[in-house]
Amino acid sequence: INMVSNVNIVGQGEGVTILDAQQTGRVIVIEELIGVSISDLTVLNGFADSFFPFNSGGGIFIDFSHIVLSNLEITGNHADVHGGGLYLDHSNVNMNSIVIKENSAFDFGGGFFAQYSDPIMENITIENNECIISSSKLYSFDKSTPDTLCLATNCSNFDNCFDFSLFKSITNPKSEFDP
């Protein structure tokens, strides 16, 4: 689905409304948009391959956009390079009640990759994602402003995260490695 500005997609619930790309391409593409909201559905079986930028963001690809994501399950997606489940670049995304699981990427961010972005994350679960050549299931990169990348609250299962130092504030993070 190639989104346009000022459009909301509202499903009937995760597991009820399923957007399944059947490994034929990305599930959702959001480029240079505002006023977009996606909620209450599952993003499944996306596949990003080819040359940049088409090789990142298998489930959801977000570039230079300001949007809201809520009540989503992002699962079973793959990217040849970054962000198997979710890829953010130069974007401000409000994320609430999202499960990112069982996605894969060849390089960084098997579940979630963000660069030069300011996501606000609440009630996010990132688990059982895989990277082929790196160990990061969640990857954030922002050389210019590492103290303003992300605000995360009440998030759980940030398994084998690459680097929490790039996040400006993580409140109550829970990891599979916590006692």
PDB file of C-alpha atoms in Angstrom:
ATOM      1  CA  ILE A   1       0.000   0.000   0.000  1.00  0.00           C
ATOM      2  CA  ASN A   2       1.492   3.341  -1.034  1.00  0.00           C
ATOM      3  CA  MET A   3      -0.041   5.814   1.389  1.00  0.00           C
ATOM      4  CA  VAL A   4      -1.097   9.410   0.707  1.00  0.00           C
ATOM      5  CA  SER A   5      -1.336  12.302   3.193  1.00  0.00           C
ATOM      6  CA  ASN A   6      -4.286  12.747   5.537  1.00  0.00           C
ATOM      7  CA  VAL A   7      -5.516   9.158   5.316  1.00  0.00           C
ATOM      8  CA  ASN A   8      -6.308   6.855   8.228  1.00  0.00           C
ATOM      9  CA  ILE A   9      -6.329   3.071   8.011  1.00  0.00           C
ATOM     10  CA  VAL A  10      -8.280   1.553  10.899  1.00  0.00           C
ATOM     11  CA  GLY A  11      -8.690  -2.202  11.100  1.00  0.00           C
ATOM     12  CA  GLN A  12     -10.984  -4.262  13.293  1.00  0.00           C
ATOM     13  CA  GLY A  13      -8.120  -5.462  15.488  1.00  0.00           C
ATOM     14  CA  GLU A  14      -4.772  -7.204  15.383  1.00  0.00           C
ATOM     15  CA  GLY A  15      -5.275 -10.733  14.114  1.00  0.00           C
ATOM     16  CA  VAL A  16      -8.651  -9.767  12.611  1.00  0.00           C
ATOM     17  CA  THR A  17      -7.559  -7.260   9.968  1.00  0.00           C
ATOM     18  CA  ILE A  18      -4.385  -8.564   8.311  1.00  0.00           C
ATOM     19  CA  LEU A  19      -2.418  -6.819   5.573  1.00  0.00           C
ATOM     20  CA  ASP A  20      -0.417  -9.695   4.044  1.00  0.00           C
ATOM     21  CA  ALA A  21       2.047  -8.932   1.235  1.00  0.00           C
ATOM     22  CA  GLN A  22       2.796 -12.662   0.808  1.00  0.00           C
ATOM     23  CA  GLN A  23       6.538 -11.877   0.460  1.00  0.00           C
ATOM     24  CA  THR A  24       5.927 -10.046  -2.855  1.00  0.00           C
ATOM     25  CA  GLY A  25       6.962  -6.561  -1.629  1.00  0.00           C
ATOM     26  CA  ARG A  26       6.592  -4.140   1.257  1.00  0.00           C
ATOM     27  CA  VAL A  27       3.276  -4.077   3.078  1.00  0.00           C
ATOM     28  CA  ILE A  28       3.051  -0.279   3.644  1.00  0.00           C
ATOM     29  CA  VAL A  29       5.114   2.577   2.162  1.00  0.00           C
ATOM     30  CA  ILE A  30       4.894   6.065   3.660  1.00  0.00           C
ATOM     31  CA  GLU A  31       7.080   8.715   2.003  1.00  0.00           C
ATOM     32  CA  GLU A  32       6.990  12.474   2.648  1.00  0.00           C
ATOM     33  CA  LEU A  33       3.544  12.395   4.248  1.00  0.00           C
ATOM     34  CA  ILE A  34       1.688  14.033   7.135  1.00  0.00           C
ATOM     35  CA  GLY A  35      -1.623  13.262   8.787  1.00  0.00           C
ATOM     36  CA  VAL A  36      -1.389   9.497   8.339  1.00  0.00           C
ATOM     37  CA  SER A  37      -2.642   7.113  11.016  1.00  0.00           C
ATOM     38  CA  ILE A  38      -2.556   3.311  10.933  1.00  0.00           C
ATOM     39  CA  SER A  39      -4.168   1.287  13.711  1.00  0.00           C
ATOM     40  CA  ASP A  40      -5.769  -1.958  14.817  1.00  0.00           C
ATOM     41  CA  LEU A  41      -4.282  -4.412  12.337  1.00  0.00           C
ATOM     42  CA  THR A  42      -1.487  -6.876  11.583  1.00  0.00           C
ATOM     43  CA  VAL A  43       1.296  -6.160   9.061  1.00  0.00           C
ATOM     44  CA  LEU A  44       2.475  -9.525   7.737  1.00  0.00           C
ATOM     45  CA  ASN A  45       4.892 -11.083   5.235  1.00  0.00           C
ATOM     46  CA  GLY A  46       6.428  -7.979   3.729  1.00  0.00           C
ATOM     47  CA  PHE A  47       9.642  -8.315   1.736  1.00  0.00           C
ATOM     48  CA  ALA A  48      12.066  -5.512   0.827  1.00  0.00           C
ATOM     49  CA  ASP A  49      14.813  -6.338  -1.651  1.00  0.00           C
ATOM     50  CA  SER A  50      16.636  -4.811  -4.617  1.00  0.00           C
ATOM     51  CA  PHE A  51      18.624  -1.563  -4.382  1.00  0.00           C
ATOM     52  CA  PHE A  52      18.396   1.219  -1.779  1.00  0.00           C
ATOM     53  CA  PRO A  53      15.932   2.380  -0.632  1.00  0.00           C
ATOM     54  CA  PHE A  54      13.821  -0.552  -1.785  1.00  0.00           C
ATOM     55  CA  ASN A  55      15.841  -3.028   0.302  1.00  0.00           C
ATOM     56  CA  SER A  56      14.759  -1.696   3.721  1.00  0.00           C
ATOM     57  CA  GLY A  57      11.488  -1.702   5.652  1.00  0.00           C
ATOM     58  CA  GLY A  58       9.885  -5.007   4.763  1.00  0.00           C
ATOM     59  CA  GLY A  59       6.756  -4.469   6.857  1.00  0.00           C
ATOM     60  CA  ILE A  60       6.460  -0.677   7.033  1.00  0.00           C
ATOM     61  CA  PHE A  61       8.803   1.809   5.329  1.00  0.00           C
ATOM     62  CA  ILE A  62       8.537   5.392   6.653  1.00  0.00           C
ATOM     63  CA  ASP A  63      10.628   8.174   5.130  1.00  0.00           C
ATOM     64  CA  PHE A  64      10.429  11.957   5.825  1.00  0.00           C
ATOM     65  CA  SER A  65       6.970  11.637   7.390  1.00  0.00           C
ATOM     66  CA  HIS A  66       4.992  12.550  10.515  1.00  0.00           C
ATOM     67  CA  ILE A  67       2.501   9.807  11.398  1.00  0.00           C
ATOM     68  CA  VAL A  68       0.794   7.789  14.136  1.00  0.00           C
ATOM     69  CA  LEU A  69       0.970   3.999  14.518  1.00  0.00           C
ATOM     70  CA  SER A  70      -1.123   2.258  17.185  1.00  0.00           C
ATOM     71  CA  ASN A  71      -2.401  -1.182  18.144  1.00  0.00           C
ATOM     72  CA  LEU A  72      -0.352  -3.013  15.531  1.00  0.00           C
ATOM     73  CA  GLU A  73       1.372  -6.352  15.251  1.00  0.00           C
ATOM     74  CA  ILE A  74       4.278  -6.261  12.799  1.00  0.00           C
ATOM     75  CA  THR A  75       5.407  -9.822  12.153  1.00  0.00           C
ATOM     76  CA  GLY A  76       6.942 -12.170   9.594  1.00  0.00           C
ATOM     77  CA  ASN A  77       8.559  -9.428   7.482  1.00  0.00           C
ATOM     78  CA  HIS A  78      12.052  -9.347   5.922  1.00  0.00           C
ATOM     79  CA  ALA A  79      14.411  -6.705   4.534  1.00  0.00           C
ATOM     80  CA  ASP A  80      17.571  -7.404   2.587  1.00  0.00           C
ATOM     81  CA  VAL A  81      19.356  -4.602   4.477  1.00  0.00           C
ATOM     82  CA  HIS A  82      17.688  -2.676   7.371  1.00  0.00           C
ATOM     83  CA  GLY A  83      14.438  -2.797   9.302  1.00  0.00           C
ATOM     84  CA  GLY A  84      12.774  -6.093   8.586  1.00  0.00           C
ATOM     85  CA  GLY A  85       9.621  -5.088  10.452  1.00  0.00           C
ATOM     86  CA  LEU A  86       9.801  -1.299  10.587  1.00  0.00           C
ATOM     87  CA  TYR A  87      12.149   1.267   9.008  1.00  0.00           C
ATOM     88  CA  LEU A  88      12.180   4.971   9.958  1.00  0.00           C
ATOM     89  CA  ASP A  89      14.293   7.618   8.254  1.00  0.00           C
ATOM     90  CA  HIS A  90      13.985  11.348   9.004  1.00  0.00           C
ATOM     91  CA  SER A  91      10.537  10.786  10.498  1.00  0.00           C
ATOM     92  CA  ASN A  92       8.553  11.655  13.618  1.00  0.00           C
ATOM     93  CA  VAL A  93       6.330   8.744  14.555  1.00  0.00           C
ATOM     94  CA  ASN A  94       4.059   8.359  17.576  1.00  0.00           C
ATOM     95  CA  MET A  95       3.957   4.633  18.332  1.00  0.00           C
ATOM     96  CA  ASN A  96       1.611   3.098  20.904  1.00  0.00           C
ATOM     97  CA  SER A  97       0.764  -0.530  21.717  1.00  0.00           C
ATOM     98  CA  ILE A  98       2.838  -2.198  19.020  1.00  0.00           C
ATOM     99  CA  VAL A  99       4.302  -5.700  18.921  1.00  0.00           C
ATOM    100  CA  ILE A 100       7.269  -6.121  16.563  1.00  0.00           C
ATOM    101  CA  LYS A 101       8.159  -9.806  16.436  1.00  0.00           C
ATOM    102  CA  GLU A 102       9.613 -12.545  14.252  1.00  0.00           C
ATOM    103  CA  ASN A 103      10.966 -10.207  11.566  1.00  0.00           C
ATOM    104  CA  SER A 104      14.407 -10.369   9.972  1.00  0.00           C
ATOM    105  CA  ALA A 105      16.959  -8.228   8.189  1.00  0.00           C
ATOM    106  CA  PHE A 106      20.316  -9.046   6.686  1.00  0.00           C
ATOM    107  CA  ASP A 107      22.140  -6.134   8.324  1.00  0.00           C
ATOM    108  CA  PHE A 108      20.798  -3.971  11.187  1.00  0.00           C
ATOM    109  CA  GLY A 109      17.398  -3.786  12.834  1.00  0.00           C
ATOM    110  CA  GLY A 110      15.791  -7.150  12.284  1.00  0.00           C
ATOM    111  CA  GLY A 111      12.673  -5.828  13.990  1.00  0.00           C
ATOM    112  CA  PHE A 112      13.091  -2.062  13.984  1.00  0.00           C
ATOM    113  CA  PHE A 113      15.576   0.348  12.366  1.00  0.00           C
ATOM    114  CA  ALA A 114      15.516   4.113  12.943  1.00  0.00           C
ATOM    115  CA  GLN A 115      17.869   6.801  11.723  1.00  0.00           C
ATOM    116  CA  TYR A 116      17.611  10.587  11.995  1.00  0.00           C
ATOM    117  CA  SER A 117      14.141  10.127  13.475  1.00  0.00           C
ATOM    118  CA  ASP A 118      12.281  11.100  16.648  1.00  0.00           C
ATOM    119  CA  PRO A 119       9.882   8.261  17.477  1.00  0.00           C
ATOM    120  CA  ILE A 120       7.804   8.462  20.634  1.00  0.00           C
ATOM    121  CA  MET A 121       7.214   4.901  21.780  1.00  0.00           C
ATOM    122  CA  GLU A 122       4.812   3.676  24.446  1.00  0.00           C
ATOM    123  CA  ASN A 123       3.898   0.062  25.232  1.00  0.00           C
ATOM    124  CA  ILE A 124       6.157  -1.397  22.545  1.00  0.00           C
ATOM    125  CA  THR A 125       7.249  -5.036  22.553  1.00  0.00           C
ATOM    126  CA  ILE A 126      10.164  -6.064  20.346  1.00  0.00           C
ATOM    127  CA  GLU A 127      10.929  -9.778  20.469  1.00  0.00           C
ATOM    128  CA  ASN A 128      12.261 -12.750  18.515  1.00  0.00           C
ATOM    129  CA  ASN A 129      13.595 -10.728  15.592  1.00  0.00           C
ATOM    130  CA  GLU A 130      16.722 -11.749  13.698  1.00  0.00           C
ATOM    131  CA  CYS A 131      19.676 -10.144  11.942  1.00  0.00           C
ATOM    132  CA  ILE A 132      21.848 -12.248   9.693  1.00  0.00           C
ATOM    133  CA  ILE A 133      25.224 -10.486  10.092  1.00  0.00           C
ATOM    134  CA  SER A 134      24.763  -8.275  13.186  1.00  0.00           C
ATOM    135  CA  SER A 135      23.330  -8.867  16.616  1.00  0.00           C
ATOM    136  CA  SER A 136      20.875  -5.967  16.652  1.00  0.00           C
ATOM    137  CA  LYS A 137      17.170  -6.571  16.651  1.00  0.00           C
ATOM    138  CA  LEU A 138      16.534  -2.878  17.369  1.00  0.00           C
ATOM    139  CA  TYR A 139      18.906  -0.362  15.821  1.00  0.00           C
ATOM    140  CA  SER A 140      19.014   3.385  16.092  1.00  0.00           C
ATOM    141  CA  PHE A 141      21.487   5.646  14.352  1.00  0.00           C
ATOM    142  CA  ASP A 142      21.784   9.383  14.529  1.00  0.00           C
ATOM    143  CA  LYS A 143      25.287  10.866  14.513  1.00  0.00           C
ATOM    144  CA  SER A 144      24.123  14.472  14.526  1.00  0.00           C
ATOM    145  CA  THR A 145      21.809  14.508  17.549  1.00  0.00           C
ATOM    146  CA  PRO A 146      22.129  11.313  19.576  1.00  0.00           C
ATOM    147  CA  ASP A 147      20.402  12.874  22.582  1.00  0.00           C
ATOM    148  CA  THR A 148      17.147  13.558  20.745  1.00  0.00           C
ATOM    149  CA  LEU A 149      16.376  10.306  19.020  1.00  0.00           C
ATOM    150  CA  CYS A 150      13.677   8.544  20.957  1.00  0.00           C
ATOM    151  CA  LEU A 151      11.378   8.613  23.947  1.00  0.00           C
ATOM    152  CA  ALA A 152      10.274   5.156  25.062  1.00  0.00           C
ATOM    153  CA  THR A 153       7.870   4.457  27.946  1.00  0.00           C
ATOM    154  CA  ASN A 154       6.708   1.111  29.373  1.00  0.00           C
ATOM    155  CA  CYS A 155       8.323  -0.913  26.615  1.00  0.00           C
ATOM    156  CA  SER A 156       9.224  -4.566  26.984  1.00  0.00           C
ATOM    157  CA  ASN A 157      11.368  -7.311  25.520  1.00  0.00           C
ATOM    158  CA  PHE A 158      13.926  -5.141  23.769  1.00  0.00           C
ATOM    159  CA  ASP A 159      15.898  -8.302  23.022  1.00  0.00           C
ATOM    160  CA  ASN A 160      19.609  -7.913  22.270  1.00  0.00           C
ATOM    161  CA  CYS A 161      19.276  -4.217  21.514  1.00  0.00           C
ATOM    162  CA  PHE A 162      22.177  -2.627  19.707  1.00  0.00           C
ATOM    163  CA  ASP A 163      22.731   0.586  21.642  1.00  0.00           C
ATOM    164  CA  PHE A 164      20.469   2.243  24.201  1.00  0.00           C
ATOM    165  CA  SER A 165      22.873   5.185  24.484  1.00  0.00           C
ATOM    166  CA  LEU A 166      21.312   6.769  21.399  1.00  0.00           C
ATOM    167  CA  PHE A 167      17.918   7.101  23.074  1.00  0.00           C
ATOM    168  CA  LYS A 168      17.235  10.342  24.920  1.00  0.00           C
ATOM    169  CA  SER A 169      14.949   8.710  27.462  1.00  0.00           C
ATOM    170  CA  ILE A 170      13.870   5.177  28.106  1.00  0.00           C
ATOM    171  CA  THR A 171      11.432   4.882  30.976  1.00  0.00           C
ATOM    172  CA  ASN A 172      10.933   1.431  32.465  1.00  0.00           C
ATOM    173  CA  PRO A 173      12.616  -0.564  29.679  1.00  0.00           C
ATOM    174  CA  LYS A 174      12.289  -4.281  30.189  1.00  0.00           C
ATOM    175  CA  SER A 175      14.591  -6.752  28.538  1.00  0.00           C
ATOM    176  CA  GLU A 176      14.744 -10.502  28.459  1.00  0.00           C
ATOM    177  CA  PHE A 177      18.052 -10.028  30.320  1.00  0.00           C
ATOM    178  CA  ASP A 178      16.530  -8.143  33.271  1.00  0.00           C
ATOM    179  CA  PRO A 179      16.190 -10.111  36.538  1.00  0.00           C
TER     180      PRO A 179
END
